[in-house]
Coordinates of C-alpha atoms in Angstrom, one line a residue:
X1 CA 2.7 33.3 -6.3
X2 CA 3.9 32.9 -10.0
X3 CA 5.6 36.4 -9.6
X4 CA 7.6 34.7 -6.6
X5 CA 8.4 31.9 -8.4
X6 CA 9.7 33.3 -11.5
X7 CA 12.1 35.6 -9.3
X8 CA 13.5 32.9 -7.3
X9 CA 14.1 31.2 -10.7
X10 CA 16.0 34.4 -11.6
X11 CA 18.2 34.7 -8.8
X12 CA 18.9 31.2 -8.9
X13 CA 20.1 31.2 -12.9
X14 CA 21.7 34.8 -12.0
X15 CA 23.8 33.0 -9.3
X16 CA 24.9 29.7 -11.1
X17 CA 25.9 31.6 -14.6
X18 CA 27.9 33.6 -11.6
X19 CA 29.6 31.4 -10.6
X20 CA 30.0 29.8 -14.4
X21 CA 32.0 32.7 -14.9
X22 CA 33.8 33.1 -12.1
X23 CA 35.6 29.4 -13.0
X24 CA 35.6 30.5 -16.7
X25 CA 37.9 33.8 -15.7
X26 CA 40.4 31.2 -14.0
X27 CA 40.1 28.4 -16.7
X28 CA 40.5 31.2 -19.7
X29 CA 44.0 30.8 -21.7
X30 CA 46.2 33.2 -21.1
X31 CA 46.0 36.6 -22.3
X32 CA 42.5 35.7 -23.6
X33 CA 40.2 39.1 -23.4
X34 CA 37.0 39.7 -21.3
X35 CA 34.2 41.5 -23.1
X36 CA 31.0 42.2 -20.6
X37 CA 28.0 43.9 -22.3
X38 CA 25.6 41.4 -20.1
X39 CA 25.4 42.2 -16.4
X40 CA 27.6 43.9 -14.7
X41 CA 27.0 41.6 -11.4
X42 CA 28.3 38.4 -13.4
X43 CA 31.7 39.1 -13.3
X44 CA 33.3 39.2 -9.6
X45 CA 35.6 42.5 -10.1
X46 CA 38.2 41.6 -7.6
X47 CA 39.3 38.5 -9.5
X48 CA 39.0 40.5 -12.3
X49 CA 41.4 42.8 -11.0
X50 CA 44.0 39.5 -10.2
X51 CA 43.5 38.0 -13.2
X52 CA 44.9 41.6 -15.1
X53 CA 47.5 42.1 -12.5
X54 CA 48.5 38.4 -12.8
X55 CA 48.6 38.7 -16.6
X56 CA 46.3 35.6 -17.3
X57 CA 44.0 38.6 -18.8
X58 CA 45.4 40.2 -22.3
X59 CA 42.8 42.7 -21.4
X60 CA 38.8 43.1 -20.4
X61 CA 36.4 45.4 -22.0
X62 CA 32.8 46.5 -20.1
X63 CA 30.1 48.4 -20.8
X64 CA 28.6 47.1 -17.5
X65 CA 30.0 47.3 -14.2
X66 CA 29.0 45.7 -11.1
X67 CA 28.1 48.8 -8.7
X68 CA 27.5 50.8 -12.0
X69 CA 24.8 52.6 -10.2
X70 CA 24.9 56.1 -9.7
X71 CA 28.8 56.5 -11.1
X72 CA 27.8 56.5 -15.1
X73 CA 25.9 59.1 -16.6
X74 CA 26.7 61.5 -14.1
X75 CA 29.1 64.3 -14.0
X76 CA 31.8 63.4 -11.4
X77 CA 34.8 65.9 -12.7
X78 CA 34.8 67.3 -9.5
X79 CA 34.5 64.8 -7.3
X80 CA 36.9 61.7 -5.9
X81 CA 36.0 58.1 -7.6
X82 CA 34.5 56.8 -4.2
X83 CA 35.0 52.9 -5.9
X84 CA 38.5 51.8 -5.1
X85 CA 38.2 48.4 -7.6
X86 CA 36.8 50.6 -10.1
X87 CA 39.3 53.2 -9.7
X88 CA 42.0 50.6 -9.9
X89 CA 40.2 48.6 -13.3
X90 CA 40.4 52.5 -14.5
X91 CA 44.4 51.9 -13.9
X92 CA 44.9 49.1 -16.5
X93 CA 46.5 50.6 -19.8
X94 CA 44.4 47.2 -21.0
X95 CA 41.0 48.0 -19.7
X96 CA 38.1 49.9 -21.7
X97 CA 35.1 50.4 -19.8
X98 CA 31.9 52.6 -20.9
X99 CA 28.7 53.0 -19.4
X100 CA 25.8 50.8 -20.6
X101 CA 24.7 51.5 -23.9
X102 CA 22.2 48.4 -24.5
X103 CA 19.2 50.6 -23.6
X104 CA 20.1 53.1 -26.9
X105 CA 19.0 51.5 -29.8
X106 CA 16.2 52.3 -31.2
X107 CA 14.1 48.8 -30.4
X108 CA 14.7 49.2 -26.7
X109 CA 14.3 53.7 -26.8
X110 CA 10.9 52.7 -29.0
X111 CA 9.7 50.4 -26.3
X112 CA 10.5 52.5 -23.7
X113 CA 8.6 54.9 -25.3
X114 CA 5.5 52.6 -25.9
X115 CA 5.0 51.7 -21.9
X116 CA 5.2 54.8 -20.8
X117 CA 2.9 55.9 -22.6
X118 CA 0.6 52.9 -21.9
X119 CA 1.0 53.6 -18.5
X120 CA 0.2 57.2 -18.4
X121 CA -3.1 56.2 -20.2
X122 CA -3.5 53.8 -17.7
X123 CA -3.1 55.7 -14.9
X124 CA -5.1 58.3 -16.1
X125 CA -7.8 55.7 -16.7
X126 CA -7.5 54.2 -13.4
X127 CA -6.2 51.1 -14.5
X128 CA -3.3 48.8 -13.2
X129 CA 0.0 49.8 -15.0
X130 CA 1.6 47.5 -17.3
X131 CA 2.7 43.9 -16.4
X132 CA 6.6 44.2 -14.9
X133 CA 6.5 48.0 -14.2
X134 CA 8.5 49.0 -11.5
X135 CA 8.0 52.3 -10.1
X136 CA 10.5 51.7 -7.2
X137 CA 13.5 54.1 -7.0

């Protein structure tokens, strides 16, 4: 029950600091820049895309992007960019975007490290894995 709680919580404060910056984008001054190292998700790319075109943007920086998944950290040199707003952000002579880097540092590549660990030893114990572990795909 807490578990359900807590997640509800989550999407709710996910959705309102959505929509927070989602004004923010239209209230920014113009040619202010956009730097997005957070969640990808937060930032709705289509008015992203107006607010460069528009020129209200000076220019938007992201090591996150919304639908992210399966398009970084992959080789795609062969392949067409199925994303049509990404391909157009990848347009913008303005626009730097990189794939999430917050997981390489050596805190977050150490703890990584640490529960996976635990939970082999668990596991091989018989035990519950650690609290949050999400063996989903």
């Amino acid at each position: 029950m807490n578990g359900t709680i807590y997640l509800a919580d989550a999407i709710k404060r996910f959705r309102e600091a959505k929509e927070q910056c989602d004004r923010s984008l239209a209230q920014m001054k113009a040619g202010a820049y956009v730097i997005n190292t957070s969640r990808g998700k937060l930032i709705d790319t289509t008015a992203l895309i107006t607010a460069l075109k528009s020129g209200q943007l000076g220019g938007v920086a992201l090591d996150v992007y919304e639908e992210e998944e399966g398009i970084f950290f992959e080789d795609h040199s062969n392949t067409v960019l199925q994303d049509d707003e990404l391909s157009r952000l990848l347009t913008f002579p303005n626009v730097l975007i990189s794939a999430h880097q917050a997981f390489l540092t050596r805190e977050a590549l150490g703890e990584i490290a640490r529960v996976t660990v635990q939970n082999i030893l668990a596991m091989e114990a018989g035990k519950s894995f650690l609290e949050g572990t999400n063996l989903g795909g």
